[in-house]
Amino acid sequence: MAYMFLSETIRSYRDRDPAARSYIEVLFCYPGVHAVMWHRLSHWLWTHHLYFLGRFSSHISRWLTGIEIHPAAKLGRRFVIDHGMGVVIGETAEVGDDCYFYHQVTLGVARTSGGKRHPTVGNNVIIGAGAKVLGPITVGDNARIGANSVVVDPVPADTTVVGVPARPVDRKQPRAGRAQGHDWAAEFDPYGMPCDDSPDPVQCEIEKLHAELAELAARLGRIQAMPGGLGGEFGERSREPAAE
């Protein structure tokens, strides 16, 4: 079983990462592979009630790889962590199959409370570098989360979200992945950003406000330039002598 997990994980890196030149290179030089395989051991210890050994095993993995995965977290198959440094996956987090995380991704909590506190991520989800997914929310299958986004609300399936807080952007979402038999390299866009280069929705609103202000300023200038406009009225008043 362990060999099967290792073999398909290495194959996933080779299929998805153009920088991976060989299976040997992936096995020995990719911290994401090491972190996932350490987690398999830590999770097995945890589920067999060897809690201290599970935590100690995950601590060693964190020290060696820079990736922190709680031993109670549930990870799916063919999970790829690209670069990996700074990735944090909390205790009650769940990650589906064929997911792809970049560095500094956090599956964390929105509030300190008991029970389910961390996100549930579906299958074939891409989460860009620096993204924070917080709270007991669900990220649907085939969703994509842009780099540096902060996600605090559920993300529907086949949806791309970007920004702080993260909001959906218009995009035709391809259903890529090994399970569907498609060519991942042809459809995968790094960092989960929209294919049409759509900007952050907050930035769109700011640009609209700038355009409206410019239009209002131009209209006010035209009114003031009219003979009977505000400019003339104000000019006449300014030339009147002050009342004694």
PDB file of C-alpha atoms in Angstrom:
ATOM      1  CA  MET A   1       0.000   0.000   0.000  1.00  0.00           C
ATOM      2  CA  ALA A   2       2.769   2.446   0.927  1.00  0.00           C
ATOM      3  CA  TYR A   3       4.586   1.660  -2.325  1.00  0.00           C
ATOM      4  CA  MET A   4       1.404   2.335  -4.329  1.00  0.00           C
ATOM      5  CA  PHE A   5       0.907   5.730  -2.647  1.00  0.00           C
ATOM      6  CA  LEU A   6       4.546   6.654  -3.230  1.00  0.00           C
ATOM      7  CA  SER A   7       4.529   5.525  -6.846  1.00  0.00           C
ATOM      8  CA  GLU A   8       1.405   7.426  -7.869  1.00  0.00           C
ATOM      9  CA  THR A   9       2.497  10.526  -5.950  1.00  0.00           C
ATOM     10  CA  ILE A  10       5.841  10.627  -7.773  1.00  0.00           C
ATOM     11  CA  ARG A  11       4.049  10.073 -11.082  1.00  0.00           C
ATOM     12  CA  SER A  12       1.762  13.021 -10.311  1.00  0.00           C
ATOM     13  CA  TYR A  13       4.767  15.303  -9.804  1.00  0.00           C
ATOM     14  CA  ARG A  14       6.293  14.144 -13.070  1.00  0.00           C
ATOM     15  CA  ASP A  15       3.023  14.748 -14.931  1.00  0.00           C
ATOM     16  CA  ARG A  16       2.272  18.165 -13.438  1.00  0.00           C
ATOM     17  CA  ASP A  17       5.640  19.822 -12.855  1.00  0.00           C
ATOM     18  CA  PRO A  18       7.654  20.583 -16.022  1.00  0.00           C
ATOM     19  CA  ALA A  19      10.747  21.105 -13.842  1.00  0.00           C
ATOM     20  CA  ALA A  20      10.731  17.445 -12.759  1.00  0.00           C
ATOM     21  CA  ARG A  21      13.284  15.715 -14.988  1.00  0.00           C
ATOM     22  CA  SER A  22      13.165  12.203 -13.576  1.00  0.00           C
ATOM     23  CA  TYR A  23      11.460   9.998 -11.021  1.00  0.00           C
ATOM     24  CA  ILE A  24      14.696   9.778  -9.034  1.00  0.00           C
ATOM     25  CA  GLU A  25      14.884  13.568  -8.821  1.00  0.00           C
ATOM     26  CA  VAL A  26      11.303  13.763  -7.559  1.00  0.00           C
ATOM     27  CA  LEU A  27      11.906  11.041  -4.984  1.00  0.00           C
ATOM     28  CA  PHE A  28      15.015  12.576  -3.468  1.00  0.00           C
ATOM     29  CA  CYS A  29      14.686  16.338  -4.113  1.00  0.00           C
ATOM     30  CA  TYR A  30      10.998  17.233  -3.677  1.00  0.00           C
ATOM     31  CA  PRO A  31      10.029  18.156  -0.092  1.00  0.00           C
ATOM     32  CA  GLY A  32       6.325  17.859  -0.947  1.00  0.00           C
ATOM     33  CA  VAL A  33       6.774  14.146  -1.592  1.00  0.00           C
ATOM     34  CA  HIS A  34       8.692  13.720   1.664  1.00  0.00           C
ATOM     35  CA  ALA A  35       6.053  15.632   3.656  1.00  0.00           C
ATOM     36  CA  VAL A  36       3.179  13.570   2.247  1.00  0.00           C
ATOM     37  CA  MET A  37       4.924  10.250   2.912  1.00  0.00           C
ATOM     38  CA  TRP A  38       5.863  11.332   6.460  1.00  0.00           C
ATOM     39  CA  HIS A  39       2.215  12.248   6.933  1.00  0.00           C
ATOM     40  CA  ARG A  40       1.122   8.754   5.905  1.00  0.00           C
ATOM     41  CA  LEU A  41       3.199   7.416   8.775  1.00  0.00           C
ATOM     42  CA  SER A  42       2.083  10.105  11.233  1.00  0.00           C
ATOM     43  CA  HIS A  43      -1.575   9.616  10.325  1.00  0.00           C
ATOM     44  CA  TRP A  44      -1.297   5.835  10.760  1.00  0.00           C
ATOM     45  CA  LEU A  45       0.178   6.335  14.230  1.00  0.00           C
ATOM     46  CA  TRP A  46      -2.543   8.871  15.097  1.00  0.00           C
ATOM     47  CA  THR A  47      -5.409   6.648  13.953  1.00  0.00           C
ATOM     48  CA  HIS A  48      -3.966   3.811  16.058  1.00  0.00           C
ATOM     49  CA  HIS A  49      -4.117   6.063  19.148  1.00  0.00           C
ATOM     50  CA  LEU A  50      -0.356   6.580  19.288  1.00  0.00           C
ATOM     51  CA  TYR A  51      -0.890  10.321  19.552  1.00  0.00           C
ATOM     52  CA  PHE A  52       2.499  11.356  20.885  1.00  0.00           C
ATOM     53  CA  LEU A  53       4.373   9.320  18.278  1.00  0.00           C
ATOM     54  CA  GLY A  54       2.131  10.754  15.564  1.00  0.00           C
ATOM     55  CA  ARG A  55       2.829  14.316  16.683  1.00  0.00           C
ATOM     56  CA  PHE A  56       6.540  13.632  17.062  1.00  0.00           C
ATOM     57  CA  SER A  57       6.692  12.116  13.578  1.00  0.00           C
ATOM     58  CA  SER A  58       4.920  15.145  12.085  1.00  0.00           C
ATOM     59  CA  HIS A  59       7.292  17.439  13.995  1.00  0.00           C
ATOM     60  CA  ILE A  60      10.292  15.724  12.403  1.00  0.00           C
ATOM     61  CA  SER A  61       8.648  16.124   8.996  1.00  0.00           C
ATOM     62  CA  ARG A  62       8.090  19.832   9.636  1.00  0.00           C
ATOM     63  CA  TRP A  63      11.721  20.266  10.623  1.00  0.00           C
ATOM     64  CA  LEU A  64      12.988  18.434   7.525  1.00  0.00           C
ATOM     65  CA  THR A  65      10.610  19.837   4.899  1.00  0.00           C
ATOM     66  CA  GLY A  66       9.234  23.166   6.170  1.00  0.00           C
ATOM     67  CA  ILE A  67       5.723  21.786   5.664  1.00  0.00           C
ATOM     68  CA  GLU A  68       3.454  21.395   8.685  1.00  0.00           C
ATOM     69  CA  ILE A  69       0.655  18.827   8.444  1.00  0.00           C
ATOM     70  CA  HIS A  70      -1.206  17.759  11.568  1.00  0.00           C
ATOM     71  CA  PRO A  71      -1.237  13.948  11.858  1.00  0.00           C
ATOM     72  CA  ALA A  72      -5.048  13.950  12.184  1.00  0.00           C
ATOM     73  CA  ALA A  73      -5.541  15.739   8.851  1.00  0.00           C
ATOM     74  CA  LYS A  74      -6.921  13.623   5.997  1.00  0.00           C
ATOM     75  CA  LEU A  75      -5.116  13.800   2.656  1.00  0.00           C
ATOM     76  CA  GLY A  76      -6.337  12.284  -0.602  1.00  0.00           C
ATOM     77  CA  ARG A  77      -4.320  10.475  -3.232  1.00  0.00           C
ATOM     78  CA  ARG A  78      -1.922  12.066  -5.740  1.00  0.00           C
ATOM     79  CA  PHE A  79      -1.595  15.178  -3.576  1.00  0.00           C
ATOM     80  CA  VAL A  80       1.060  17.566  -4.944  1.00  0.00           C
ATOM     81  CA  ILE A  81       2.695  20.310  -2.865  1.00  0.00           C
ATOM     82  CA  ASP A  82       4.825  22.464  -5.165  1.00  0.00           C
ATOM     83  CA  HIS A  83       7.888  24.069  -3.486  1.00  0.00           C
ATOM     84  CA  GLY A  84       6.102  23.531  -0.179  1.00  0.00           C
ATOM     85  CA  MET A  85       7.867  25.854   2.253  1.00  0.00           C
ATOM     86  CA  GLY A  86       5.409  27.325   4.732  1.00  0.00           C
ATOM     87  CA  VAL A  87       2.416  25.114   3.915  1.00  0.00           C
ATOM     88  CA  VAL A  88       0.228  24.537   6.998  1.00  0.00           C
ATOM     89  CA  ILE A  89      -2.635  22.010   7.132  1.00  0.00           C
ATOM     90  CA  GLY A  90      -4.597  21.911  10.369  1.00  0.00           C
ATOM     91  CA  GLU A  91      -5.982  19.088  12.463  1.00  0.00           C
ATOM     92  CA  THR A  92      -9.512  18.775  11.082  1.00  0.00           C
ATOM     93  CA  ALA A  93      -8.642  19.660   7.475  1.00  0.00           C
ATOM     94  CA  GLU A  94      -9.598  17.257   4.683  1.00  0.00           C
ATOM     95  CA  VAL A  95      -8.063  17.284   1.202  1.00  0.00           C
ATOM     96  CA  GLY A  96      -9.459  15.298  -1.724  1.00  0.00           C
ATOM     97  CA  ASP A  97      -7.698  13.517  -4.581  1.00  0.00           C
ATOM     98  CA  ASP A  98      -5.557  15.147  -7.288  1.00  0.00           C
ATOM     99  CA  CYS A  99      -5.141  18.455  -5.439  1.00  0.00           C
ATOM    100  CA  TYR A 100      -2.277  20.874  -6.097  1.00  0.00           C
ATOM    101  CA  PHE A 101      -1.021  23.320  -3.445  1.00  0.00           C
ATOM    102  CA  TYR A 102       1.704  25.928  -3.824  1.00  0.00           C
ATOM    103  CA  HIS A 103       3.992  27.243  -1.087  1.00  0.00           C
ATOM    104  CA  GLN A 104       2.672  29.150   1.953  1.00  0.00           C
ATOM    105  CA  VAL A 105      -0.859  27.794   1.597  1.00  0.00           C
ATOM    106  CA  THR A 106      -2.733  27.595   4.903  1.00  0.00           C
ATOM    107  CA  LEU A 107      -5.762  25.475   5.719  1.00  0.00           C
ATOM    108  CA  GLY A 108      -6.458  27.110   9.072  1.00  0.00           C
ATOM    109  CA  VAL A 109      -9.111  28.192  11.533  1.00  0.00           C
ATOM    110  CA  ALA A 110     -11.296  31.275  11.506  1.00  0.00           C
ATOM    111  CA  ARG A 111     -12.012  31.007  15.226  1.00  0.00           C
ATOM    112  CA  THR A 112     -10.695  28.972  18.114  1.00  0.00           C
ATOM    113  CA  SER A 113     -13.367  26.452  19.020  1.00  0.00           C
ATOM    114  CA  GLY A 114     -13.805  22.716  19.264  1.00  0.00           C
ATOM    115  CA  GLY A 115     -15.043  20.309  16.641  1.00  0.00           C
ATOM    116  CA  LYS A 116     -14.589  20.826  12.927  1.00  0.00           C
ATOM    117  CA  ARG A 117     -12.428  23.947  12.554  1.00  0.00           C
ATOM    118  CA  HIS A 118     -10.589  23.572   9.260  1.00  0.00           C
ATOM    119  CA  PRO A 119     -11.624  23.482   5.592  1.00  0.00           C
ATOM    120  CA  THR A 120     -12.725  20.512   3.524  1.00  0.00           C
ATOM    121  CA  VAL A 121     -11.174  20.637   0.058  1.00  0.00           C
ATOM    122  CA  GLY A 122     -12.702  18.630  -2.795  1.00  0.00           C
ATOM    123  CA  ASN A 123     -11.027  16.790  -5.653  1.00  0.00           C
ATOM    124  CA  ASN A 124      -8.785  18.391  -8.284  1.00  0.00           C
ATOM    125  CA  VAL A 125      -8.501  21.742  -6.477  1.00  0.00           C
ATOM    126  CA  ILE A 126      -5.649  24.187  -7.134  1.00  0.00           C
ATOM    127  CA  ILE A 127      -4.650  26.631  -4.370  1.00  0.00           C
ATOM    128  CA  GLY A 128      -2.146  29.321  -5.346  1.00  0.00           C
ATOM    129  CA  ALA A 129       0.869  30.542  -3.398  1.00  0.00           C
ATOM    130  CA  GLY A 130       0.158  32.335  -0.142  1.00  0.00           C
ATOM    131  CA  ALA A 131      -3.580  31.633  -0.139  1.00  0.00           C
ATOM    132  CA  LYS A 132      -5.326  31.272   3.218  1.00  0.00           C
ATOM    133  CA  VAL A 133      -8.444  29.099   3.457  1.00  0.00           C
ATOM    134  CA  LEU A 134      -9.952  29.560   6.893  1.00  0.00           C
ATOM    135  CA  GLY A 135     -12.702  27.939   8.911  1.00  0.00           C
ATOM    136  CA  PRO A 136     -14.926  24.849   8.489  1.00  0.00           C
ATOM    137  CA  ILE A 137     -15.858  25.743   4.913  1.00  0.00           C
ATOM    138  CA  THR A 138     -16.035  23.567   1.807  1.00  0.00           C
ATOM    139  CA  VAL A 139     -14.064  24.108  -1.384  1.00  0.00           C
ATOM    140  CA  GLY A 140     -15.846  22.284  -4.200  1.00  0.00           C
ATOM    141  CA  ASP A 141     -14.363  19.965  -6.798  1.00  0.00           C
ATOM    142  CA  ASN A 142     -12.300  21.567  -9.594  1.00  0.00           C
ATOM    143  CA  ALA A 143     -12.200  24.928  -7.792  1.00  0.00           C
ATOM    144  CA  ARG A 144      -9.199  27.237  -8.049  1.00  0.00           C
ATOM    145  CA  ILE A 145      -8.009  29.766  -5.493  1.00  0.00           C
ATOM    146  CA  GLY A 146      -5.724  32.543  -6.699  1.00  0.00           C
ATOM    147  CA  ALA A 147      -2.414  33.445  -5.112  1.00  0.00           C
ATOM    148  CA  ASN A 148      -2.571  35.418  -1.830  1.00  0.00           C
ATOM    149  CA  SER A 149      -6.361  35.113  -1.596  1.00  0.00           C
ATOM    150  CA  VAL A 150      -8.085  34.907   1.778  1.00  0.00           C
ATOM    151  CA  VAL A 151     -11.064  32.540   1.632  1.00  0.00           C
ATOM    152  CA  VAL A 152     -13.593  32.614   4.475  1.00  0.00           C
ATOM    153  CA  ASP A 153     -16.746  31.573   2.580  1.00  0.00           C
ATOM    154  CA  PRO A 154     -17.553  28.280   0.824  1.00  0.00           C
ATOM    155  CA  VAL A 155     -16.305  27.988  -2.765  1.00  0.00           C
ATOM    156  CA  PRO A 156     -18.682  26.214  -5.182  1.00  0.00           C
ATOM    157  CA  ALA A 157     -17.405  23.536  -7.523  1.00  0.00           C
ATOM    158  CA  ASP A 158     -15.864  24.686 -10.834  1.00  0.00           C
ATOM    159  CA  THR A 159     -15.292  28.208  -9.473  1.00  0.00           C
ATOM    160  CA  THR A 160     -12.193  30.421  -9.430  1.00  0.00           C
ATOM    161  CA  VAL A 161     -11.872  32.942  -6.577  1.00  0.00           C
ATOM    162  CA  VAL A 162      -9.287  35.693  -6.077  1.00  0.00           C
ATOM    163  CA  GLY A 163      -8.743  38.654  -3.761  1.00  0.00           C
ATOM    164  CA  VAL A 164      -9.110  39.627  -0.103  1.00  0.00           C
ATOM    165  CA  PRO A 165     -11.688  38.521   0.805  1.00  0.00           C
ATOM    166  CA  ALA A 166     -11.833  36.066  -2.074  1.00  0.00           C
ATOM    167  CA  ARG A 167     -14.607  36.567  -4.615  1.00  0.00           C
ATOM    168  CA  PRO A 168     -15.558  34.570  -7.721  1.00  0.00           C
ATOM    169  CA  VAL A 169     -14.339  35.708 -11.128  1.00  0.00           C
ATOM    170  CA  ASP A 170     -15.861  34.808 -14.481  1.00  0.00           C
ATOM    171  CA  ARG A 171     -14.077  31.913 -16.061  1.00  0.00           C
ATOM    172  CA  LYS A 172     -14.785  28.720 -17.942  1.00  0.00           C
ATOM    173  CA  GLN A 173     -13.364  26.104 -15.608  1.00  0.00           C
ATOM    174  CA  PRO A 174     -11.853  23.069 -17.330  1.00  0.00           C
ATOM    175  CA  ARG A 175     -12.348  19.752 -15.632  1.00  0.00           C
ATOM    176  CA  ALA A 176      -8.734  18.637 -15.679  1.00  0.00           C
ATOM    177  CA  GLY A 177      -7.051  15.838 -13.789  1.00  0.00           C
ATOM    178  CA  ARG A 178      -5.881  12.280 -14.042  1.00  0.00           C
ATOM    179  CA  ALA A 179      -9.263  10.877 -13.036  1.00  0.00           C
ATOM    180  CA  GLN A 180     -10.875  12.409 -16.163  1.00  0.00           C
ATOM    181  CA  GLY A 181      -8.013  11.304 -18.425  1.00  0.00           C
ATOM    182  CA  HIS A 182      -7.179  14.829 -19.645  1.00  0.00           C
ATOM    183  CA  ASP A 183      -3.719  16.260 -20.254  1.00  0.00           C
ATOM    184  CA  TRP A 184      -2.985  18.135 -17.021  1.00  0.00           C
ATOM    185  CA  ALA A 185      -0.042  20.088 -18.446  1.00  0.00           C
ATOM    186  CA  ALA A 186      -2.135  21.488 -21.301  1.00  0.00           C
ATOM    187  CA  GLU A 187      -4.931  22.793 -19.056  1.00  0.00           C
ATOM    188  CA  PHE A 188      -3.172  23.627 -15.793  1.00  0.00           C
ATOM    189  CA  ASP A 189      -2.479  27.326 -15.230  1.00  0.00           C
ATOM    190  CA  PRO A 190       0.060  28.058 -12.456  1.00  0.00           C
ATOM    191  CA  TYR A 191      -1.094  29.907  -9.346  1.00  0.00           C
ATOM    192  CA  GLY A 192      -4.773  29.390 -10.199  1.00  0.00           C
ATOM    193  CA  MET A 193      -5.179  32.767 -11.907  1.00  0.00           C
ATOM    194  CA  PRO A 194      -7.891  33.299 -14.557  1.00  0.00           C
ATOM    195  CA  CYS A 195      -7.015  32.489 -18.167  1.00  0.00           C
ATOM    196  CA  ASP A 196      -8.340  35.869 -19.340  1.00  0.00           C
ATOM    197  CA  ASP A 197      -6.065  37.761 -16.906  1.00  0.00           C
ATOM    198  CA  SER A 198      -9.076  39.164 -15.032  1.00  0.00           C
ATOM    199  CA  PRO A 199      -7.912  41.499 -12.240  1.00  0.00           C
ATOM    200  CA  ASP A 200      -8.894  41.365  -8.628  1.00  0.00           C
ATOM    201  CA  PRO A 201     -12.616  42.288  -8.328  1.00  0.00           C
ATOM    202  CA  VAL A 202     -11.762  44.883  -5.653  1.00  0.00           C
ATOM    203  CA  GLN A 203      -9.332  46.519  -8.078  1.00  0.00           C
ATOM    204  CA  CYS A 204     -12.109  46.585 -10.699  1.00  0.00           C
ATOM    205  CA  GLU A 205     -14.372  48.518  -8.334  1.00  0.00           C
ATOM    206  CA  ILE A 206     -11.600  51.010  -7.530  1.00  0.00           C
ATOM    207  CA  GLU A 207     -10.972  51.608 -11.225  1.00  0.00           C
ATOM    208  CA  LYS A 208     -14.704  52.171 -11.799  1.00  0.00           C
ATOM    209  CA  LEU A 209     -14.755  54.779  -9.015  1.00  0.00           C
ATOM    210  CA  HIS A 210     -11.753  56.553 -10.555  1.00  0.00           C
ATOM    211  CA  ALA A 211     -13.517  56.646 -13.933  1.00  0.00           C
ATOM    212  CA  GLU A 212     -16.728  58.033 -12.388  1.00  0.00           C
ATOM    213  CA  LEU A 213     -14.797  60.744 -10.519  1.00  0.00           C
ATOM    214  CA  ALA A 214     -13.005  61.751 -13.721  1.00  0.00           C
ATOM    215  CA  GLU A 215     -16.333  61.972 -15.578  1.00  0.00           C
ATOM    216  CA  LEU A 216     -17.906  64.088 -12.828  1.00  0.00           C
ATOM    217  CA  ALA A 217     -14.922  66.445 -12.809  1.00  0.00           C
ATOM    218  CA  ALA A 218     -15.184  66.864 -16.583  1.00  0.00           C
ATOM    219  CA  ARG A 219     -18.910  67.579 -16.394  1.00  0.00           C
ATOM    220  CA  LEU A 220     -18.387  70.149 -13.632  1.00  0.00           C
ATOM    221  CA  GLY A 221     -15.714  71.845 -15.733  1.00  0.00           C
ATOM    222  CA  ARG A 222     -18.082  72.081 -18.710  1.00  0.00           C
ATOM    223  CA  ILE A 223     -20.862  73.560 -16.543  1.00  0.00           C
ATOM    224  CA  GLN A 224     -18.540  76.174 -15.080  1.00  0.00           C
ATOM    225  CA  ALA A 225     -17.379  77.164 -18.572  1.00  0.00           C
ATOM    226  CA  MET A 226     -20.943  77.859 -19.778  1.00  0.00           C
ATOM    227  CA  PRO A 227     -21.982  81.595 -19.922  1.00  0.00           C
ATOM    228  CA  GLY A 228     -24.926  81.109 -17.576  1.00  0.00           C
ATOM    229  CA  GLY A 229     -23.351  78.250 -15.707  1.00  0.00           C
ATOM    230  CA  LEU A 230     -21.986  77.967 -12.207  1.00  0.00           C
ATOM    231  CA  GLY A 231     -18.759  79.650 -13.224  1.00  0.00           C
ATOM    232  CA  GLY A 232     -20.569  82.772 -14.422  1.00  0.00           C
ATOM    233  CA  GLU A 233     -22.813  82.899 -11.374  1.00  0.00           C
ATOM    234  CA  PHE A 234     -19.907  82.522  -8.999  1.00  0.00           C
ATOM    235  CA  GLY A 235     -17.899  85.063 -11.027  1.00  0.00           C
ATOM    236  CA  GLU A 236     -20.666  87.678 -10.814  1.00  0.00           C
ATOM    237  CA  ARG A 237     -21.041  87.154  -7.075  1.00  0.00           C
ATOM    238  CA  SER A 238     -17.320  87.481  -6.539  1.00  0.00           C
ATOM    239  CA  ARG A 239     -17.332  90.877  -8.320  1.00  0.00           C
ATOM    240  CA  GLU A 240     -20.219  92.306  -6.270  1.00  0.00           C
ATOM    241  CA  PRO A 241     -19.132  94.745  -3.524  1.00  0.00           C
ATOM    242  CA  ALA A 242     -19.544  93.503  -0.049  1.00  0.00           C
ATOM    243  CA  ALA A 243     -22.626  94.790   1.756  1.00  0.00           C
ATOM    244  CA  GLU A 244     -21.900  97.467   4.348  1.00  0.00           C
TER     245      GLU A 244
END
